[in-house]
Short mmCIF file of C-alpha atoms in Angstrom, two decimals:
data_model
loop_
_atom_site.label_atom_id
_atom_site.label_comp_id
_atom_site.label_asym_id
_atom_site.label_seq_id
_atom_site.Cartn_x
_atom_site.Cartn_y
_atom_site.Cartn_z
CA MET A 1 -28.33 -1.14 1.34
CA LEU A 2 -28.91 0.56 -2.02
CA LYS A 3 -31.14 3.58 -2.00
CA ALA A 4 -33.34 4.68 -4.87
CA ASN A 5 -31.88 6.03 -8.09
CA THR A 6 -30.01 9.02 -6.66
CA ASP A 7 -26.46 9.50 -7.92
CA ILE A 8 -24.17 11.20 -5.44
CA VAL A 9 -21.68 11.76 -8.26
CA ARG A 10 -21.65 11.01 -11.99
CA LEU A 11 -18.89 11.43 -14.57
CA ASP A 12 -19.66 11.20 -18.27
CA GLY A 13 -16.90 10.84 -20.86
CA ALA A 14 -14.11 11.82 -18.46
CA GLU A 15 -10.72 12.27 -20.14
CA LYS A 16 -7.28 13.11 -18.77
CA HIS A 17 -3.87 13.28 -20.43
CA PHE A 18 -0.42 13.66 -18.89
CA GLY A 19 1.78 14.50 -21.86
CA ALA A 20 1.76 11.45 -24.12
CA VAL A 21 0.10 9.29 -21.47
CA ARG A 22 -3.69 9.00 -21.76
CA ALA A 23 -4.69 8.26 -18.18
CA LEU A 24 -8.48 8.34 -18.80
CA ASN A 25 -10.16 7.74 -22.13
CA GLY A 26 -13.86 8.59 -22.07
CA VAL A 27 -14.80 7.08 -18.69
CA ASP A 28 -18.42 6.93 -17.49
CA PHE A 29 -18.73 6.37 -13.74
CA HIS A 30 -21.32 6.94 -11.04
CA VAL A 31 -22.00 6.24 -7.37
CA GLY A 32 -25.49 6.00 -5.92
CA ALA A 33 -26.67 7.04 -2.46
CA GLY A 34 -26.18 4.31 0.12
CA GLU A 35 -23.86 2.35 -2.20
CA CYS A 36 -20.35 0.98 -1.86
CA VAL A 37 -18.69 0.82 -5.29
CA GLY A 38 -15.56 -1.30 -5.63
CA LEU A 39 -13.04 -0.03 -8.17
CA VAL A 40 -10.35 -2.45 -9.36
CA GLY A 41 -7.69 -2.65 -12.06
CA HIS A 42 -3.98 -3.09 -12.53
CA ASN A 43 -1.50 -0.32 -11.67
CA GLY A 44 -1.78 2.50 -14.20
CA ALA A 45 -5.35 1.55 -15.15
CA GLY A 46 -6.57 5.05 -14.25
CA LYS A 47 -8.29 4.40 -10.90
CA SER A 48 -6.47 7.03 -8.85
CA THR A 49 -6.72 9.61 -11.65
CA LEU A 50 -10.48 9.07 -11.78
CA MET A 51 -10.74 9.48 -8.01
CA HIS A 52 -8.69 12.69 -8.12
CA MET A 53 -11.38 14.03 -10.44
CA VAL A 54 -14.19 12.99 -8.09
CA ALA A 55 -12.30 14.63 -5.20
CA GLY A 56 -11.75 17.83 -7.18
CA THR A 57 -7.94 17.67 -7.12
CA LEU A 58 -7.74 17.13 -10.91
CA ARG A 59 -9.74 18.85 -13.62
CA PRO A 60 -10.79 16.67 -16.56
CA ASP A 61 -9.50 17.50 -20.04
CA GLY A 62 -12.87 16.38 -21.37
CA GLY A 63 -16.26 15.17 -20.15
CA GLN A 64 -18.66 16.33 -17.46
CA ILE A 65 -19.12 15.86 -13.72
CA ALA A 66 -22.42 16.13 -11.86
CA VAL A 67 -23.10 15.95 -8.13
CA ARG A 68 -26.63 15.06 -6.99
CA GLY A 69 -27.87 15.73 -10.51
CA ASN A 70 -26.34 19.21 -10.83
CA GLN A 71 -23.61 19.87 -13.42
CA GLU A 72 -20.44 21.24 -11.83
CA ALA A 73 -18.52 23.60 -14.15
CA GLY A 74 -15.88 24.91 -11.72
CA TYR A 75 -15.51 21.75 -9.65
CA SER A 76 -12.69 21.91 -7.07
CA VAL A 77 -11.56 20.45 -3.75
CA ALA A 78 -13.40 23.19 -1.86
CA ARG A 79 -16.58 22.52 -3.83
CA ALA A 80 -16.27 18.75 -3.26
CA LEU A 81 -15.92 19.25 0.48
CA GLU A 82 -18.86 21.63 0.49
CA LEU A 83 -20.92 18.92 -1.24
CA GLY A 84 -19.86 16.25 1.28
CA ILE A 85 -17.25 14.39 -0.80
CA ARG A 86 -13.95 13.41 0.83
CA CYS A 87 -11.01 11.27 -0.22
CA VAL A 88 -8.34 9.21 1.51
CA PHE A 89 -5.63 9.05 -1.13
CA GLN A 90 -3.19 6.17 -1.61
CA GLU A 91 -0.32 8.56 -0.85
CA LEU A 92 -1.13 9.77 2.66
CA SER A 93 -1.51 13.52 3.17
CA LEU A 94 -1.05 14.18 6.89
CA CYS A 95 1.31 17.04 7.79
CA PRO A 96 4.17 15.18 9.49
CA ASN A 97 5.14 18.04 11.83
CA LEU A 98 1.62 18.49 13.24
CA SER A 99 -0.19 16.45 15.88
CA VAL A 100 -3.11 14.17 15.10
CA ALA A 101 -5.50 16.81 16.52
CA GLU A 102 -3.90 19.61 14.48
CA ASN A 103 -4.17 17.52 11.31
CA THR A 104 -7.85 17.05 12.07
CA ARG A 105 -8.34 20.81 12.43
CA ILE A 106 -7.08 21.31 8.85
CA ASN A 107 -10.19 19.51 7.56
CA HIS A 108 -12.55 21.40 9.87
CA PRO A 109 -12.11 25.20 9.78
CA SER A 110 -15.26 25.53 11.92
CA LEU A 111 -13.14 24.31 14.86
CA ALA A 112 -12.03 27.82 15.77
CA GLY A 113 -11.65 30.04 18.79
CA PHE A 114 -10.70 29.20 22.35
CA GLY A 115 -10.42 25.45 22.96
CA TRP A 116 -10.28 24.38 19.29
CA ARG A 117 -7.39 22.02 19.97
CA ARG A 118 -9.35 20.12 22.61
CA LYS A 119 -12.40 19.95 20.35
CA ALA A 120 -10.29 18.58 17.47
CA ALA A 121 -8.67 16.06 19.81
CA ASP A 122 -12.04 14.85 21.10
CA LEU A 123 -13.40 14.62 17.53
CA ILE A 124 -10.60 12.46 16.12
CA GLN A 125 -10.23 10.38 19.29
CA ALA A 126 -13.92 9.47 19.24
CA LYS A 127 -13.79 8.46 15.58
CA LEU A 128 -10.62 6.40 16.05
CA ASP A 129 -12.29 4.63 18.97
CA GLU A 130 -15.36 3.96 16.83
CA ILE A 131 -13.50 2.56 13.80
CA PHE A 132 -10.40 1.01 15.40
CA PRO A 133 -11.11 -0.06 19.01
CA GLY A 134 -7.85 -0.51 20.92
CA HIS A 135 -5.88 1.57 18.39
CA GLY A 136 -3.35 3.03 20.86
CA ILE A 137 -3.13 6.43 19.11
CA SER A 138 -3.20 9.69 21.04
CA ALA A 139 -4.53 12.93 19.55
CA ASP A 140 -1.33 14.57 20.84
CA ASP A 141 0.95 12.22 18.86
CA ILE A 142 2.98 13.91 16.11
CA ALA A 143 1.91 12.42 12.77
CA GLY A 144 5.47 11.98 11.50
CA ASP A 145 6.34 9.87 14.56
CA LEU A 146 3.58 7.33 13.84
CA SER A 147 4.13 4.15 11.84
CA ILE A 148 2.68 4.17 8.33
CA GLY A 149 -0.13 1.87 9.49
CA ARG A 150 -1.16 4.25 12.26
CA ARG A 151 -0.91 7.24 9.94
CA GLN A 152 -3.29 5.43 7.60
CA MET A 153 -5.70 4.84 10.49
CA VAL A 154 -5.64 8.55 11.37
CA GLU A 155 -6.17 9.56 7.74
CA VAL A 156 -9.18 7.25 7.41
CA ALA A 157 -10.71 8.31 10.72
CA ARG A 158 -10.24 12.00 9.85
CA ALA A 159 -12.19 11.52 6.60
CA PHE A 160 -15.21 10.27 8.54
CA THR A 161 -15.25 13.03 11.19
CA LEU A 162 -18.23 15.41 11.17
CA THR A 163 -18.58 19.07 12.14
CA SER A 164 -20.47 21.69 10.13
CA LYS A 165 -20.01 20.22 6.64
CA PRO A 166 -22.06 17.28 5.35
CA LEU A 167 -20.61 13.86 4.55
CA HIS A 168 -22.16 11.86 1.70
CA LEU A 169 -19.30 10.11 -0.10
CA VAL A 170 -15.88 8.90 1.07
CA ILE A 171 -13.30 7.66 -1.43
CA LEU A 172 -10.94 5.08 0.05
CA ASP A 173 -7.92 4.50 -2.20
CA GLU A 174 -6.09 1.40 -0.89
CA PRO A 175 -7.22 2.08 2.70
CA THR A 176 -5.98 -1.24 4.10
CA SER A 177 -2.63 -1.36 2.28
CA SER A 178 -0.62 -0.75 5.48
CA LEU A 179 -3.03 -2.38 7.94
CA ASP A 180 -2.81 -5.88 9.37
CA ALA A 181 -5.73 -8.27 8.84
CA HIS A 182 -7.35 -7.50 12.21
CA THR A 183 -7.27 -3.72 11.75
CA ALA A 184 -8.39 -3.98 8.12
CA GLY A 185 -11.37 -6.02 9.29
CA GLN A 186 -12.29 -3.28 11.77
CA LEU A 187 -12.22 -0.66 9.01
CA LEU A 188 -14.24 -2.68 6.49
CA ALA A 189 -16.89 -3.49 9.10
CA PHE A 190 -17.20 0.25 9.78
CA VAL A 191 -17.49 0.99 6.04
CA ARG A 192 -20.43 -1.41 5.80
CA ARG A 193 -22.11 0.29 8.77
CA PHE A 194 -21.56 3.70 7.15
CA VAL A 195 -23.13 2.51 3.87
CA GLU A 196 -26.04 0.82 5.62
CA GLY A 197 -26.67 4.14 7.37
CA GLY A 198 -27.11 5.87 3.99
CA GLY A 199 -23.54 6.99 3.25
CA SER A 200 -21.71 6.16 0.03
CA CYS A 201 -18.21 4.85 -0.48
CA ILE A 202 -15.78 4.11 -3.29
CA LEU A 203 -13.42 1.30 -2.29
CA ILE A 204 -10.23 0.86 -4.31
CA SER A 205 -8.22 -2.19 -3.34
CA HIS A 206 -5.86 -4.70 -4.90
CA VAL A 207 -7.02 -7.19 -2.27
CA LEU A 208 -9.83 -8.57 -4.39
CA GLY A 209 -11.46 -10.45 -1.52
CA GLU A 210 -12.05 -7.13 0.28
CA VAL A 211 -13.86 -5.73 -2.74
CA LEU A 212 -15.93 -8.85 -3.38
CA GLN A 213 -17.04 -9.06 0.25
CA ASN A 214 -17.76 -5.39 0.91
CA ALA A 215 -18.84 -3.71 -2.34
CA ASP A 216 -22.41 -3.57 -3.67
CA ARG A 217 -21.23 -2.97 -7.22
CA ILE A 218 -17.82 -3.41 -8.87
CA VAL A 219 -16.27 -1.37 -11.69
CA VAL A 220 -13.19 -2.74 -13.49
CA MET A 221 -10.74 -0.41 -15.27
CA ARG A 222 -8.02 -1.20 -17.77
CA ASP A 223 -5.83 1.21 -19.78
CA GLY A 224 -7.87 4.27 -18.85
CA LYS A 225 -11.26 2.75 -19.66
CA VAL A 226 -14.08 1.01 -17.81
CA VAL A 227 -14.13 -2.55 -19.17
CA ALA A 228 -16.68 -4.14 -16.83
CA ALA A 229 -19.30 -3.02 -14.29
CA ASP A 230 -21.88 -5.13 -12.48
CA ALA A 231 -23.30 -6.08 -9.09
CA ALA A 232 -20.62 -7.54 -6.84
CA ASN A 233 -22.38 -10.91 -6.66
CA ALA A 234 -21.97 -11.23 -10.44
CA PHE A 235 -18.20 -11.54 -9.99
CA ASP A 236 -15.85 -13.97 -8.34
CA ARG A 237 -12.08 -13.69 -8.05
CA ASP A 238 -11.39 -15.40 -11.38
CA LYS A 239 -13.88 -13.21 -13.26
CA LEU A 240 -12.37 -10.07 -11.76
CA VAL A 241 -8.84 -11.09 -12.68
CA ALA A 242 -9.95 -11.97 -16.23
CA ALA A 243 -11.67 -8.58 -16.61
CA MET A 244 -8.56 -6.80 -15.36
CA GLY A 245 -6.49 -8.54 -18.02
CA GLY A 246 -5.55 -11.91 -16.56
CA ALA A 247 -2.45 -12.93 -14.59
CA GLU A 248 -3.69 -15.41 -12.00
CA GLY A 249 -3.49 -19.09 -11.51
CA HIS A 250 -0.26 -20.31 -9.97
CA SER A 251 0.89 -18.53 -6.83
CA LYS A 252 0.45 -20.97 -3.93
CA ALA A 253 1.09 -24.10 -5.97
CA ALA A 254 4.33 -22.63 -7.29
CA ALA A 255 5.41 -21.70 -3.77
CA GLU A 256 4.62 -25.15 -2.40
CA SER A 257 6.56 -26.88 -5.19
CA ARG A 258 9.68 -24.80 -4.50
CA LYS A 259 12.63 -26.88 -3.37
CA VAL A 260 14.85 -25.09 -0.88
CA GLU A 261 18.56 -25.82 -0.83
CA VAL A 262 19.72 -24.05 2.30
CA GLY A 263 23.14 -22.46 2.11
CA ALA A 264 25.45 -20.46 4.32
CA LEU A 265 24.26 -18.30 7.20
CA ARG A 266 23.26 -14.85 6.00
CA VAL A 267 21.46 -13.29 8.98
CA ARG A 268 21.26 -14.04 12.68
CA ALA A 269 19.24 -11.48 14.63
CA THR A 270 17.73 -11.19 18.09
CA PRO A 271 15.00 -8.52 18.55
CA ALA A 272 16.02 -5.89 21.12
CA ARG A 273 13.15 -6.88 23.47
CA GLN A 274 13.66 -10.64 23.16
CA GLN A 275 14.44 -12.24 26.52
CA ASP A 276 13.95 -15.96 25.94
CA GLY A 277 16.77 -16.66 23.49
CA LYS A 278 14.64 -16.86 20.34
CA GLU A 279 16.37 -15.47 17.26
CA LEU A 280 15.76 -15.06 13.57
CA ILE A 281 17.97 -17.20 11.34
CA ALA A 282 18.14 -16.76 7.57
CA ARG A 283 20.37 -18.69 5.18
CA ALA A 284 21.28 -18.37 1.53
CA GLY A 285 18.37 -19.29 -0.74
CA GLU A 286 15.68 -18.92 1.93
CA ILE A 287 12.55 -16.76 1.87
CA ILE A 288 11.78 -15.85 5.48
CA GLY A 289 8.45 -14.29 6.44
CA LEU A 290 7.80 -11.85 9.28
CA ALA A 291 4.19 -11.73 10.46
CA GLY A 292 1.95 -10.54 13.28
CA LEU A 293 -0.07 -7.41 13.92
CA ALA A 294 1.37 -4.24 12.38
CA GLY A 295 3.76 -2.23 14.54
CA HIS A 296 4.95 -5.12 16.71
CA GLY A 297 8.65 -4.94 15.88
CA GLN A 298 8.91 -6.43 12.39
CA THR A 299 10.03 -3.22 10.69
CA ASP A 300 12.35 -2.39 13.59
CA LEU A 301 14.17 -5.68 13.16
CA LEU A 302 14.50 -5.22 9.38
CA LEU A 303 15.97 -1.76 9.93
CA ALA A 304 18.36 -3.15 12.56
CA ILE A 305 19.54 -5.76 10.03
CA PHE A 306 19.94 -3.07 7.37
CA SER A 307 22.00 -0.96 9.76
CA ALA A 308 24.15 -3.91 10.84
CA ALA A 309 25.24 -4.49 7.24
CA SER A 310 27.32 -1.29 7.40
CA ARG A 311 28.33 -1.16 11.06
CA ALA A 312 28.43 -3.64 13.94
CA LYS A 313 25.25 -3.88 15.97
CA ALA A 314 24.64 -5.88 19.12
CA GLY A 315 22.44 -8.91 18.61
CA VAL A 316 22.59 -8.81 14.79
CA GLU A 317 24.98 -10.66 12.48
CA VAL A 318 24.92 -9.97 8.72
CA THR A 319 27.31 -11.71 6.32
CA ALA A 320 26.46 -10.25 2.89
CA PRO A 321 25.41 -6.99 1.15
CA VAL A 322 21.87 -5.82 1.91
CA ALA A 323 19.16 -3.93 0.01
CA LEU A 324 15.85 -2.67 1.40
CA VAL A 325 12.50 -2.42 -0.39
CA ALA A 326 10.58 0.13 1.67
CA GLY A 327 6.83 -0.08 2.13
CA ASP A 328 6.54 3.64 2.91
CA ARG A 329 7.99 4.65 -0.43
CA GLN A 330 7.35 8.39 -0.01
CA ALA A 331 9.30 8.65 3.26
CA ASP A 332 11.88 5.88 2.87
CA GLY A 333 12.03 4.81 -0.77
CA ILE A 334 11.96 7.21 -3.68
CA PHE A 335 14.09 10.25 -4.47
CA ALA A 336 11.36 12.69 -5.44
CA GLN A 337 13.42 14.98 -7.69
CA TRP A 338 15.09 12.18 -9.64
CA SER A 339 14.15 10.27 -12.77
CA ILE A 340 12.94 6.68 -12.83
CA ALA A 341 16.34 5.54 -14.12
CA GLN A 342 18.21 7.39 -11.35
CA ASN A 343 15.93 5.90 -8.69
CA ILE A 344 16.60 2.40 -9.98
CA GLY A 345 20.36 2.87 -10.34
CA ILE A 346 21.18 4.48 -7.00
CA ARG A 347 21.92 1.10 -5.30
CA SER A 348 24.28 0.08 -8.16
CA LEU A 349 26.56 3.10 -8.48
CA THR A 350 29.79 1.07 -8.49
CA ARG A 351 28.64 -0.88 -11.56
CA LEU A 352 27.41 2.26 -13.30
CA ARG A 353 30.67 4.21 -12.97
CA ASN A 354 32.79 5.14 -15.95
CA GLY A 355 35.93 6.48 -14.36
CA PHE A 356 34.90 8.98 -11.71
CA LEU A 357 31.46 9.64 -13.21
CA ILE A 358 28.19 7.75 -13.57
CA SER A 359 27.66 6.53 -17.12
CA PRO A 360 24.22 7.68 -18.35
CA GLN A 361 24.29 4.82 -20.87
CA ARG A 362 24.87 2.13 -18.23
CA GLU A 363 22.25 3.73 -15.99
CA ALA A 364 19.73 3.71 -18.84
CA GLU A 365 20.56 0.11 -19.79
CA LEU A 366 20.02 -1.08 -16.21
CA ALA A 367 16.74 0.80 -15.89
CA ASP A 368 15.50 -0.36 -19.30
CA PHE A 369 16.29 -3.99 -18.47
CA TRP A 370 14.24 -3.84 -15.26
CA LYS A 371 11.50 -1.78 -16.87
CA LYS A 372 10.93 -4.72 -19.24
CA LYS A 373 11.54 -7.47 -16.70
CA ILE A 374 9.21 -6.12 -14.01
CA GLY A 375 6.79 -4.25 -16.31
CA ILE A 376 7.19 -0.61 -15.25
CA ARG A 377 4.58 1.33 -17.24
CA THR A 378 6.24 4.46 -18.61
CA PRO A 379 6.99 5.84 -22.07
CA ASP A 380 10.40 7.12 -20.91
CA ILE A 381 12.62 5.96 -18.03
CA ASN A 382 14.04 9.49 -17.86
CA ASN A 383 10.69 10.83 -16.69
CA ASN A 384 10.43 11.92 -13.05
CA ILE A 385 9.57 9.11 -10.64
CA PHE A 386 6.31 10.90 -9.76
CA SER A 387 5.11 10.42 -13.35
CA LEU A 388 4.46 6.79 -12.34
CA SER A 389 1.41 5.47 -10.54
CA GLY A 390 1.95 4.39 -6.93
CA GLY A 391 2.22 0.72 -7.86
CA ASN A 392 4.74 1.43 -10.61
CA GLN A 393 6.81 3.52 -8.18
CA GLN A 394 6.93 0.42 -5.99
CA LYS A 395 8.08 -1.65 -8.98
CA ALA A 396 10.98 0.78 -9.39
CA LEU A 397 12.00 0.11 -5.77
CA PHE A 398 11.96 -3.65 -6.44
CA ALA A 399 14.07 -3.04 -9.55
CA ARG A 400 16.56 -1.03 -7.45
CA ALA A 401 17.02 -3.88 -4.97
CA LEU A 402 16.99 -6.79 -7.40
CA GLY A 403 19.24 -5.00 -9.88
CA SER A 404 21.89 -4.45 -7.20
CA ASP A 405 24.64 -6.72 -5.84
CA ALA A 406 22.69 -7.35 -2.61
CA GLU A 407 22.61 -10.98 -1.52
CA ILE A 408 20.09 -10.17 1.23
CA VAL A 409 16.88 -8.35 0.28
CA LEU A 410 14.76 -6.90 3.10
CA MET A 411 11.12 -6.25 2.14
CA ASP A 412 9.12 -4.07 4.52
CA ASP A 413 5.47 -4.73 3.55
CA PRO A 414 6.47 -3.94 -0.04
CA MET A 415 3.22 -4.74 -1.88
CA ARG A 416 1.40 -1.61 -0.70
CA GLY A 417 -0.72 -0.38 -3.62
CA VAL A 418 0.50 -3.10 -6.00
CA ASP A 419 -2.00 -4.88 -8.24
CA ILE A 420 -2.57 -8.65 -8.28
CA GLY A 421 -0.82 -9.15 -11.63
CA THR A 422 2.32 -7.39 -10.44
CA LYS A 423 2.23 -9.25 -7.14
CA LEU A 424 2.25 -12.60 -8.92
CA GLU A 425 5.14 -11.47 -11.13
CA VAL A 426 7.09 -10.33 -8.06
CA TYR A 427 6.36 -13.61 -6.25
CA ASP A 428 7.83 -15.50 -9.23
CA LEU A 429 10.81 -13.14 -9.31
CA VAL A 430 11.49 -13.60 -5.59
CA ARG A 431 11.38 -17.39 -5.94
CA GLU A 432 13.64 -17.21 -9.01
CA GLU A 433 16.19 -15.06 -7.20
CA ALA A 434 16.04 -17.25 -4.07
CA ALA A 435 16.79 -20.29 -6.23
CA LYS A 436 19.99 -18.50 -7.29
CA GLY A 437 21.01 -18.13 -3.64
CA ARG A 438 19.57 -14.76 -2.63
CA THR A 439 18.04 -14.45 0.83
CA PHE A 440 14.73 -12.62 1.36
CA LEU A 441 13.33 -11.35 4.65
CA TRP A 442 9.74 -10.42 3.94
CA TYR A 443 7.47 -8.58 6.34
CA THR A 444 3.88 -8.43 5.10
CA THR A 445 0.46 -7.56 6.47
CA GLU A 446 -1.18 -9.70 3.74
CA THR A 447 -1.42 -13.23 5.10
CA GLU A 448 -1.68 -14.89 1.68
CA GLU A 449 1.78 -13.56 0.75
CA LEU A 450 3.29 -15.68 3.50
CA ASP A 451 2.49 -18.76 1.36
CA ASN A 452 5.62 -17.83 -0.60
CA CYS A 453 7.85 -18.15 2.48
CA ASP A 454 9.82 -21.18 3.64
CA HIS A 455 9.05 -20.40 7.25
CA VAL A 456 7.57 -17.48 9.15
CA TYR A 457 8.45 -15.70 12.39
CA VAL A 458 5.41 -14.22 14.17
CA PHE A 459 5.99 -11.07 16.25
CA LYS A 460 4.17 -9.62 19.24
CA ASN A 461 5.25 -6.65 21.37
CA GLY A 462 8.66 -6.51 19.71
CA ARG A 463 9.43 -10.19 20.27
CA ILE A 464 9.38 -13.39 18.24
CA VAL A 465 6.56 -15.54 19.64
CA ALA A 466 6.36 -18.29 17.01
CA ASN A 467 8.41 -19.85 14.20
CA LEU A 468 6.09 -21.62 11.75
CA GLY A 469 7.26 -23.92 8.97
CA ARG A 470 5.39 -23.88 5.67
CA GLU A 471 3.58 -27.13 6.49
CA GLU A 472 2.07 -25.61 9.67
CA LEU A 473 1.43 -22.15 8.27
CA THR A 474 -2.24 -21.13 8.48
CA GLU A 475 -3.98 -17.80 9.02
CA GLU A 476 -5.50 -19.20 12.23
CA LYS A 477 -2.06 -20.04 13.65
CA ILE A 478 -0.69 -16.62 12.78
CA ILE A 479 -3.65 -14.86 14.40
CA GLN A 480 -3.51 -17.15 17.43
CA SER A 481 0.20 -16.39 17.87
CA SER A 482 -0.35 -12.66 17.31
CA PHE A 483 -2.96 -12.42 20.08
CA GLY A 484 -1.55 -15.05 22.41
CA ASP A 485 0.74 -14.32 25.33
CA ALA A 486 4.31 -13.65 24.27
CA ALA A 487 6.76 -16.02 25.79
#
């Protein structure tokens, strides 16, 4: 429920440049008390840069920032926290070698003295229970041992914990990107309760339905500018996509019209915990979906298939070269010290060789081809990979896999932080490559993406519990299989 005329935070004329890239170009933005503001736009539109300013992690090159009506000259992370502003960034920030409780203590220096560890554990456990009932996370778990979905749950819960400092505004940058539909629903329901209780929230999401259903007001960004802002009920999906710059209108129909010519066996795999003889079968030219609640064995099976491509593994047969598009790009995907071109070319070294050395020209040609084909937004492919937005980093990982000789492409929830326009382009690209005989195994937590698959295996507790053809594929059936008793 919107409260009267009080801005928690306001930016006027915000500008930010990164070399030749103008990330923000005179942006005006504000959030009122008791308001959930949805922020949408394609990758590279400037959303995350703007939120870094609100969180105090980036200083603007121009413009002003005010919190509760007071101009902030030396605004910083410490000042933001003091004023009750917190952020859950798209790239998760937990210390991987610390426990969940210890990570919570980092945000709450008042948890000091004898027994601080128990206090931190009780604090985060209570908040996890409140937001994500049945989460299965212990405060003693080491953060680096958790799946990316569970790390995201901890990061979100930590942002909402309270000790001595106030909490007025929480920025959620792609908070559901690694969560399954059930867990995402738990989080969004909590966000609405938080806002109705007088808190404020900024919700950034490429899942437009989440924004339309949960935001009070929506701001659309494009090319570093705000191009539209209005009450959420003034938008629908088509209006949002048009404001963002188009790129909708074909996905499910194109998938349904796809004719599959099944070829030779590419993958035969039995999950390690499977006891009833069910197995995953994938043939040349097929797009196979893996579904179910997050953390129920889908990623484990993809990694087992990836491993079996290079050495024999019990229960897994792989008959062609394999490439993996990682969903957790920071841990499993990108090489942080390398350029964009080097990150794209690493899976194609044999083709890029000139004698005993890698040819910089061939590497650049490969990267430039995929930059244009998949729309990687950068002025120079020799820039460091971290010069890209999160979504564009993910495009580089797609380019790495699709530009390689792999006949089997494994996709581990690969659309994390990717905008709707890019998703539709990737869907078309996957169908195009499948028509040429490539095989795709696609795990996703976004149910609508499964419309692109020829059939879908649903997982529960590390086992395949259903195999659904496209004609019987519905969200209800997936959820029913996910929560039903495993055979």
